Structures are given as structure tokens and as C-alpha cells.
Amino acid sequence: MRRKALIGVLVWVGLGFLLGGLPATAQESKGVPLLSPQMEGGKPLMQALKERATARAFSPEKLPDQILSNLLWAAFGVNRPDSGRRTAPSAVNWQEIDVYVVTASGAHVYEAKTHSLTPVVPEDLRALAGTQAFVKDAPVTLVFVADYARMGKASQEQKDFFAPADTGYISQNVYLYCASEGLATGVRAGIDRPALARALKLRPDQKIILAQSVGYPKK
Ligand SMILES: Cc1cc2nc3c(=O)[nH]c(=O)nc-3n(C[C@H](O)[C@H](O)[C@H](O)COP(=O)(O)O)c2cc1C
């Protein structure tokens, strides 16, 4: 009996090791690769904190590919590849927040493990990413979506508590990166969630928590 249990554990550990070491899943490999993020430079932290602010006016100018890559990595990229841990903390390391990237050329979801974008829908959903008029002008809106299916056996109350907390860290990473780069950004709760959830084809257990627009300041 004990021998059987030991074999069971070994098979389980072996499978975990195998799956952990496998390349990206089929879905991830369909993604559009992002440029490698630049993890050096930027303004000193205290200066970025001094300049952090919410913007509500954006220039329509597109973000360069390198800036988008850096932004997503700063938001919630993998910063410790050995363990797959990220630039923002998450309760129980659930990593349940997905960052959807809404631009003129469609909506994508950020795959941190492969630092790539998986297409979700080809339409420009920017006007749906907030109820305020300026939202449609920003070249990028990040939509933070909690996948409750990833939150183990937590109660509904725990999920409703942890998902917005975990989102806050990601949002602040975005604020600080934008302050460092001289970009404009603003986080928002004002979203028509049912309409945006439908447009992004979310499952009922995927919850839109907040949205955050990023772009250049309006001149
Ligand atoms: C959870 C949360 C929700 C917010 N929702 C909105 C919003 O829907 N629309 C908006 O214009 N600003 C929104 N804000 C931005 C706040 O209004 C802003 O942070 C506050 O006025 C302080 O300004 P500051 O960020 O420049 O310090 C939100 C901020 C947080 C933290």
C-alpha cells in the first residue's frame, strides 16, 4: 500500500516537472511575440513617484512597439523566470489577473510566460473600454480581468476581495512605468462591464476589475 502511494507521488511530481518544463501551450504559441523588454534605465524610483498622476487627456499618437513591450512587462511580466513569478504580487501566487490590451488594431491578451500577445478580437473596442469621452482617444487601454477559475477553492467573498487587491499592484506598476517614461495614464472603474465583457468574449467567471489607458499626453 505504502509502495503504491509512493509511486503515485512520484508520478505526480514527474508530471508536474514535465508540464512545468514544456514549452508554451498551443494557445500561447499562437501569440504575436513582443520585443524583449528593456529592464534597465528609467527614472529613479523617487522621481517616478513624484511624477505619478492620473491623466484624462491623451494624444492619439500610437505607442512604439518597444514601449508597449516594456509597459506590459512592467505591468505584470515575469521577473523571475526560474519560478515564473511576476512584477506584481498576487494572493497565493494565483496570478489570476489577465491584462487585456485594447488598441485600434483589436484586443489581445498578454501572455507573460512567453511575453507575447494572443489575439482575442480584431475590432477596435477602445470606445467600450470606459464610459468617459476621452477613453477612445488613448492608443492603448489595459483591461484587468480576474479569472476566478484560477483562484482555487477560495470563497466568492475571498475572490471578490483578492482580485481587486491584486489588480491594484499591477495598476500601480503601470502608473510608475508611465511616470518614468513621460507617458500619460489613468485607471478607471467607470466601465460598462457587461458590454465590454461581451465584446471581449469573457466567460462568466472572468471579471473585469479596472481599465487603465496609456498614451502620450495631449499637446
Ligand atoms: C479604484 C479606482 C477607480 C478609479 N476610477 C476612475 C474612473 O472611473 N474615472 C476617472 O476619471 N478616474 C478614476 N480613478 C482615478 C482617481 O480619480 C484618481 O486616482 C484620483 O482623483 C487621484 O488623482 P491622482 O491619481 O492623479 O493622484 C480611479 C482610481 C482608482 C484607484
mmCIF file of C-alpha atoms and ligand atoms in Angstrom:
data_model
loop_
_atom_site.group_PDB
_atom_site.id
_atom_site.type_symbol
_atom_site.label_atom_id
_atom_site.label_comp_id
_atom_site.label_asym_id
_atom_site.label_seq_id
_atom_site.Cartn_x
_atom_site.Cartn_y
_atom_site.Cartn_z
ATOM 1 C CA MET A 1 0.000 0.000 0.000
ATOM 2 C CA ARG A 2 2.773 2.410 1.012
ATOM 3 C CA ARG A 3 4.687 1.491 -2.127
ATOM 4 C CA LYS A 4 1.625 2.319 -4.278
ATOM 5 C CA ALA A 5 1.270 5.712 -2.582
ATOM 6 C CA LEU A 6 4.966 6.450 -3.194
ATOM 7 C CA ILE A 7 4.635 5.559 -6.887
ATOM 8 C CA GLY A 8 1.579 7.846 -7.057
ATOM 9 C CA VAL A 9 3.544 10.761 -5.592
ATOM 10 C CA LEU A 10 6.481 10.133 -7.934
ATOM 11 C CA VAL A 11 4.189 10.088 -10.981
ATOM 12 C CA TRP A 12 2.542 13.319 -9.777
ATOM 13 C CA VAL A 13 5.876 15.073 -9.188
ATOM 14 C CA GLY A 14 7.220 13.789 -12.512
ATOM 15 C CA LEU A 15 4.168 15.058 -14.375
ATOM 16 C CA GLY A 16 4.428 18.446 -12.694
ATOM 17 C CA PHE A 17 8.094 18.694 -13.635
ATOM 18 C CA LEU A 18 7.360 17.633 -17.206
ATOM 19 C CA LEU A 19 4.487 20.083 -17.637
ATOM 20 C CA GLY A 20 6.449 22.918 -15.999
ATOM 21 C CA GLY A 21 9.333 22.306 -18.378
ATOM 22 C CA LEU A 22 7.261 22.104 -21.530
ATOM 23 C CA PRO A 23 7.299 24.980 -23.990
ATOM 24 C CA ALA A 24 4.343 27.359 -24.203
ATOM 25 C CA THR A 25 0.908 25.798 -24.592
ATOM 26 C CA ALA A 26 -0.659 25.583 -28.031
ATOM 27 C CA GLN A 27 -2.744 28.671 -27.307
ATOM 28 C CA GLU A 28 0.255 30.704 -26.157
ATOM 29 C CA SER A 29 2.314 29.730 -29.183
ATOM 30 C CA LYS A 30 -0.336 31.319 -31.462
ATOM 31 C CA GLY A 31 0.605 34.662 -29.899
ATOM 32 C CA VAL A 32 2.240 37.637 -31.534
ATOM 33 C CA PRO A 33 5.721 37.946 -29.959
ATOM 34 C CA LEU A 34 6.564 41.239 -28.285
ATOM 35 C CA LEU A 35 10.031 42.777 -28.443
ATOM 36 C CA SER A 36 12.249 41.824 -25.500
ATOM 37 C CA PRO A 37 11.527 44.182 -22.624
ATOM 38 C CA GLN A 38 14.215 46.680 -21.612
ATOM 39 C CA MET A 39 14.733 46.098 -17.910
ATOM 40 C CA GLU A 40 17.308 48.780 -17.352
ATOM 41 C CA GLY A 41 17.148 52.550 -17.176
ATOM 42 C CA GLY A 42 14.152 54.695 -16.423
ATOM 43 C CA LYS A 43 13.880 57.495 -13.897
ATOM 44 C CA PRO A 44 14.912 56.897 -10.289
ATOM 45 C CA LEU A 45 12.020 55.473 -8.269
ATOM 46 C CA MET A 46 11.591 58.567 -6.090
ATOM 47 C CA GLN A 47 11.306 60.779 -9.163
ATOM 48 C CA ALA A 48 8.737 58.435 -10.742
ATOM 49 C CA LEU A 49 6.710 58.534 -7.509
ATOM 50 C CA LYS A 50 6.912 62.324 -7.542
ATOM 51 C CA GLU A 51 5.520 62.411 -11.089
ATOM 52 C CA ARG A 52 2.828 59.703 -10.794
ATOM 53 C CA ALA A 53 -0.585 61.146 -11.677
ATOM 54 C CA THR A 54 -3.890 60.317 -13.341
ATOM 55 C CA ALA A 55 -4.373 61.753 -16.836
ATOM 56 C CA ARG A 56 -7.706 62.209 -18.591
ATOM 57 C CA ALA A 57 -6.486 63.604 -21.931
ATOM 58 C CA PHE A 58 -4.435 61.629 -24.459
ATOM 59 C CA SER A 59 -2.755 62.305 -27.772
ATOM 60 C CA PRO A 60 -3.893 59.745 -30.396
ATOM 61 C CA GLU A 61 -0.207 59.001 -31.241
ATOM 62 C CA LYS A 62 0.487 55.250 -31.231
ATOM 63 C CA LEU A 63 2.890 53.754 -28.694
ATOM 64 C CA PRO A 64 6.114 52.368 -30.240
ATOM 65 C CA ASP A 65 6.405 48.550 -30.073
ATOM 66 C CA GLN A 66 9.302 48.751 -27.616
ATOM 67 C CA ILE A 67 7.301 50.942 -25.236
ATOM 68 C CA LEU A 68 4.320 48.552 -25.380
ATOM 69 C CA SER A 69 6.627 45.641 -24.605
ATOM 70 C CA ASN A 70 8.209 47.469 -21.660
ATOM 71 C CA LEU A 71 4.800 48.614 -20.389
ATOM 72 C CA LEU A 72 3.359 45.083 -20.317
ATOM 73 C CA TRP A 73 6.450 43.626 -18.705
ATOM 74 C CA ALA A 74 6.411 46.366 -16.045
ATOM 75 C CA ALA A 75 2.679 45.800 -15.509
ATOM 76 C CA PHE A 76 2.742 42.057 -14.858
ATOM 77 C CA GLY A 77 5.624 40.398 -16.668
ATOM 78 C CA VAL A 78 7.733 37.503 -15.426
ATOM 79 C CA ASN A 79 10.677 38.937 -13.466
ATOM 80 C CA ARG A 80 11.992 35.624 -12.073
ATOM 81 C CA PRO A 81 11.998 33.109 -14.934
ATOM 82 C CA ASP A 82 13.112 30.207 -12.689
ATOM 83 C CA SER A 83 9.879 30.373 -10.722
ATOM 84 C CA GLY A 84 7.628 32.183 -13.219
ATOM 85 C CA ARG A 85 6.909 34.880 -10.631
ATOM 86 C CA ARG A 86 5.863 38.330 -11.716
ATOM 87 C CA THR A 87 6.492 42.077 -11.300
ATOM 88 C CA ALA A 88 3.363 42.360 -9.126
ATOM 89 C CA PRO A 89 2.396 40.148 -6.190
ATOM 90 C CA SER A 90 -0.778 38.057 -6.170
ATOM 91 C CA ALA A 91 -2.605 36.319 -3.331
ATOM 92 C CA VAL A 92 -1.448 32.673 -3.052
ATOM 93 C CA ASN A 93 0.564 33.394 -6.225
ATOM 94 C CA TRP A 94 -2.649 32.647 -8.162
ATOM 95 C CA GLN A 95 -1.618 35.120 -10.902
ATOM 96 C CA GLU A 96 -5.306 35.350 -11.702
ATOM 97 C CA ILE A 97 -5.274 38.753 -13.363
ATOM 98 C CA ASP A 98 -5.082 38.779 -17.152
ATOM 99 C CA VAL A 99 -4.101 42.008 -18.859
ATOM 100 C CA TYR A 100 -6.184 42.581 -21.989
ATOM 101 C CA VAL A 101 -4.657 45.084 -24.399
ATOM 102 C CA VAL A 102 -7.240 47.103 -26.317
ATOM 103 C CA THR A 103 -5.931 49.096 -29.292
ATOM 104 C CA ALA A 104 -7.127 50.321 -32.700
ATOM 105 C CA SER A 105 -5.991 47.008 -34.198
ATOM 106 C CA GLY A 106 -8.071 44.814 -31.892
ATOM 107 C CA ALA A 107 -7.954 43.269 -28.442
ATOM 108 C CA HIS A 108 -5.237 40.885 -27.300
ATOM 109 C CA VAL A 109 -4.414 39.175 -24.044
ATOM 110 C CA TYR A 110 -0.892 39.480 -22.621
ATOM 111 C CA GLU A 111 0.851 36.111 -22.136
ATOM 112 C CA ALA A 112 3.524 36.864 -19.561
ATOM 113 C CA LYS A 113 5.218 33.465 -19.791
ATOM 114 C CA THR A 114 6.051 33.924 -23.466
ATOM 115 C CA HIS A 115 5.951 37.754 -23.421
ATOM 116 C CA SER A 116 3.542 37.731 -26.342
ATOM 117 C CA LEU A 117 0.031 38.805 -27.265
ATOM 118 C CA THR A 118 -2.743 36.377 -28.079
ATOM 119 C CA PRO A 119 -5.432 37.857 -30.367
ATOM 120 C CA VAL A 120 -8.917 37.961 -28.848
ATOM 121 C CA VAL A 121 -10.996 40.025 -31.299
ATOM 122 C CA PRO A 122 -9.931 42.087 -34.335
ATOM 123 C CA GLU A 123 -12.288 45.048 -33.675
ATOM 124 C CA ASP A 124 -11.297 48.413 -32.172
ATOM 125 C CA LEU A 125 -13.007 48.252 -28.744
ATOM 126 C CA ARG A 126 -11.366 51.384 -27.293
ATOM 127 C CA ALA A 127 -14.640 53.334 -27.035
ATOM 128 C CA LEU A 128 -16.079 50.463 -24.967
ATOM 129 C CA ALA A 129 -13.160 50.439 -22.526
ATOM 130 C CA GLY A 130 -14.606 53.247 -20.382
ATOM 131 C CA THR A 131 -17.645 55.440 -20.027
ATOM 132 C CA GLN A 132 -15.745 58.767 -20.279
ATOM 133 C CA ALA A 133 -15.360 60.523 -23.636
ATOM 134 C CA PHE A 134 -11.528 60.746 -23.600
ATOM 135 C CA VAL A 135 -11.104 56.954 -23.391
ATOM 136 C CA LYS A 136 -11.436 56.372 -27.136
ATOM 137 C CA ASP A 137 -8.502 58.755 -27.843
ATOM 138 C CA ALA A 138 -5.902 56.779 -25.891
ATOM 139 C CA PRO A 139 -3.937 54.429 -28.185
ATOM 140 C CA VAL A 140 -3.910 51.657 -25.551
ATOM 141 C CA THR A 141 -6.287 50.686 -22.789
ATOM 142 C CA LEU A 142 -5.298 47.850 -20.497
ATOM 143 C CA VAL A 143 -8.249 45.933 -19.076
ATOM 144 C CA PHE A 144 -7.516 43.960 -15.914
ATOM 145 C CA VAL A 145 -9.620 40.793 -15.879
ATOM 146 C CA ALA A 146 -9.671 38.377 -12.946
ATOM 147 C CA ASP A 147 -10.029 34.723 -13.865
ATOM 148 C CA TYR A 148 -11.898 33.334 -10.854
ATOM 149 C CA ALA A 149 -11.326 29.805 -12.170
ATOM 150 C CA ARG A 150 -7.647 30.243 -11.242
ATOM 151 C CA MET A 151 -8.365 31.114 -7.613
ATOM 152 C CA GLY A 152 -8.560 27.594 -6.266
ATOM 153 C CA LYS A 153 -11.104 26.833 -3.598
ATOM 154 C CA ALA A 154 -11.377 30.408 -2.311
ATOM 155 C CA SER A 155 -14.889 31.518 -1.359
ATOM 156 C CA GLN A 156 -16.717 34.051 -3.518
ATOM 157 C CA GLU A 157 -16.076 36.667 -0.811
ATOM 158 C CA GLN A 158 -12.319 35.940 -0.847
ATOM 159 C CA LYS A 159 -12.207 36.092 -4.648
ATOM 160 C CA ASP A 160 -14.085 39.411 -4.631
ATOM 161 C CA PHE A 161 -11.544 40.751 -2.115
ATOM 162 C CA PHE A 162 -8.278 39.441 -3.577
ATOM 163 C CA ALA A 163 -8.903 40.135 -7.287
ATOM 164 C CA PRO A 164 -9.177 43.948 -6.918
ATOM 165 C CA ALA A 165 -6.257 43.972 -4.442
ATOM 166 C CA ASP A 166 -4.062 42.065 -6.890
ATOM 167 C CA THR A 167 -5.152 44.414 -9.684
ATOM 168 C CA GLY A 168 -4.064 47.448 -7.649
ATOM 169 C CA TYR A 169 -0.438 46.370 -7.682
ATOM 170 C CA ILE A 170 -0.454 45.917 -11.446
ATOM 171 C CA SER A 171 -2.109 49.279 -11.951
ATOM 172 C CA GLN A 172 0.495 50.995 -9.773
ATOM 173 C CA ASN A 173 3.285 49.317 -11.782
ATOM 174 C CA VAL A 174 1.704 50.865 -14.883
ATOM 175 C CA TYR A 175 1.467 54.269 -13.190
ATOM 176 C CA LEU A 176 5.141 54.178 -12.194
ATOM 177 C CA TYR A 177 6.353 52.959 -15.592
ATOM 178 C CA CYS A 178 4.347 55.742 -17.263
ATOM 179 C CA ALA A 179 5.724 58.357 -14.870
ATOM 180 C CA SER A 180 9.207 57.099 -15.635
ATOM 181 C CA GLU A 181 8.650 57.280 -19.421
ATOM 182 C CA GLY A 182 6.726 60.584 -19.510
ATOM 183 C CA LEU A 183 3.558 58.773 -20.641
ATOM 184 C CA ALA A 184 0.007 59.700 -19.645
ATOM 185 C CA THR A 185 -2.097 57.108 -17.829
ATOM 186 C CA GLY A 186 -5.270 56.833 -15.808
ATOM 187 C CA VAL A 187 -7.021 53.929 -14.096
ATOM 188 C CA ARG A 188 -10.804 53.658 -14.206
ATOM 189 C CA ALA A 189 -13.636 51.829 -12.569
ATOM 190 C CA GLY A 190 -16.110 53.593 -14.857
ATOM 191 C CA ILE A 191 -16.672 50.841 -17.417
ATOM 192 C CA ASP A 192 -19.814 49.313 -18.935
ATOM 193 C CA ARG A 193 -18.716 45.889 -17.724
ATOM 194 C CA PRO A 194 -21.457 43.754 -19.319
ATOM 195 C CA ALA A 195 -20.876 45.376 -22.738
ATOM 196 C CA LEU A 196 -17.081 45.105 -22.560
ATOM 197 C CA ALA A 197 -17.228 41.537 -21.215
ATOM 198 C CA ARG A 198 -19.427 40.540 -24.153
ATOM 199 C CA ALA A 199 -17.113 42.248 -26.655
ATOM 200 C CA LEU A 200 -14.054 40.511 -25.143
ATOM 201 C CA LYS A 201 -15.935 37.167 -25.133
ATOM 202 C CA LEU A 202 -15.281 36.644 -21.420
ATOM 203 C CA ARG A 203 -16.640 33.636 -19.529
ATOM 204 C CA PRO A 204 -18.990 34.335 -16.579
ATOM 205 C CA ASP A 205 -16.159 33.569 -14.122
ATOM 206 C CA GLN A 206 -13.857 36.162 -15.730
ATOM 207 C CA LYS A 207 -14.491 39.530 -14.032
ATOM 208 C CA ILE A 208 -13.449 42.928 -15.341
ATOM 209 C CA ILE A 209 -11.885 44.735 -12.388
ATOM 210 C CA LEU A 210 -10.457 48.012 -13.746
ATOM 211 C CA ALA A 211 -9.237 49.543 -17.002
ATOM 212 C CA GLN A 212 -6.224 51.801 -17.468
ATOM 213 C CA SER A 213 -5.482 53.899 -20.530
ATOM 214 C CA VAL A 214 -1.941 54.694 -21.623
ATOM 215 C CA GLY A 215 -0.654 57.097 -24.258
ATOM 216 C CA TYR A 216 1.264 60.302 -24.785
ATOM 217 C CA PRO A 217 -0.005 63.425 -23.018
ATOM 218 C CA LYS A 218 -2.356 65.554 -25.134
ATOM 219 C CA LYS A 219 -0.444 68.563 -26.503
HETATM 220 C C1 LIG B 1 -10.098 52.052 -7.986
HETATM 221 C C2 LIG B 1 -10.044 53.356 -8.740
HETATM 222 C C3 LIG B 1 -11.031 53.689 -9.647
HETATM 223 C C4 LIG B 1 -10.966 54.861 -10.396
HETATM 224 N N1 LIG B 1 -11.911 55.120 -11.326
HETATM 225 C C5 LIG B 1 -11.828 56.238 -12.087
HETATM 226 C C6 LIG B 1 -12.764 56.476 -13.142
HETATM 227 O O1 LIG B 1 -13.651 55.688 -13.408
HETATM 228 N N2 LIG B 1 -12.609 57.600 -13.870
HETATM 229 C C7 LIG B 1 -11.606 58.501 -13.638
HETATM 230 O O2 LIG B 1 -11.536 59.507 -14.343
HETATM 231 N N3 LIG B 1 -10.699 58.293 -12.669
HETATM 232 C C8 LIG B 1 -10.771 57.178 -11.888
HETATM 233 N N4 LIG B 1 -9.826 56.920 -10.934
HETATM 234 C C9 LIG B 1 -8.716 57.863 -10.742
HETATM 235 C C10 LIG B 1 -8.934 58.707 -9.489
HETATM 236 O O3 LIG B 1 -9.979 59.610 -9.676
HETATM 237 C C11 LIG B 1 -7.616 59.411 -9.177
HETATM 238 O O4 LIG B 1 -6.635 58.458 -8.825
HETATM 239 C C12 LIG B 1 -7.785 60.406 -8.047
HETATM 240 O O5 LIG B 1 -8.575 61.515 -8.444
HETATM 241 C C13 LIG B 1 -6.449 60.937 -7.538
HETATM 242 O O6 LIG B 1 -5.717 61.515 -8.602
HETATM 243 P P1 LIG B 1 -4.214 61.044 -8.918
HETATM 244 O O7 LIG B 1 -4.256 59.615 -9.345
HETATM 245 O O8 LIG B 1 -3.754 61.954 -10.012
HETATM 246 O O9 LIG B 1 -3.454 61.217 -7.650
HETATM 247 C C14 LIG B 1 -9.894 55.761 -10.181
HETATM 248 C C15 LIG B 1 -8.890 55.436 -9.245
HETATM 249 C C16 LIG B 1 -8.953 54.248 -8.551
HETATM 250 C C17 LIG B 1 -7.832 53.904 -7.589
#
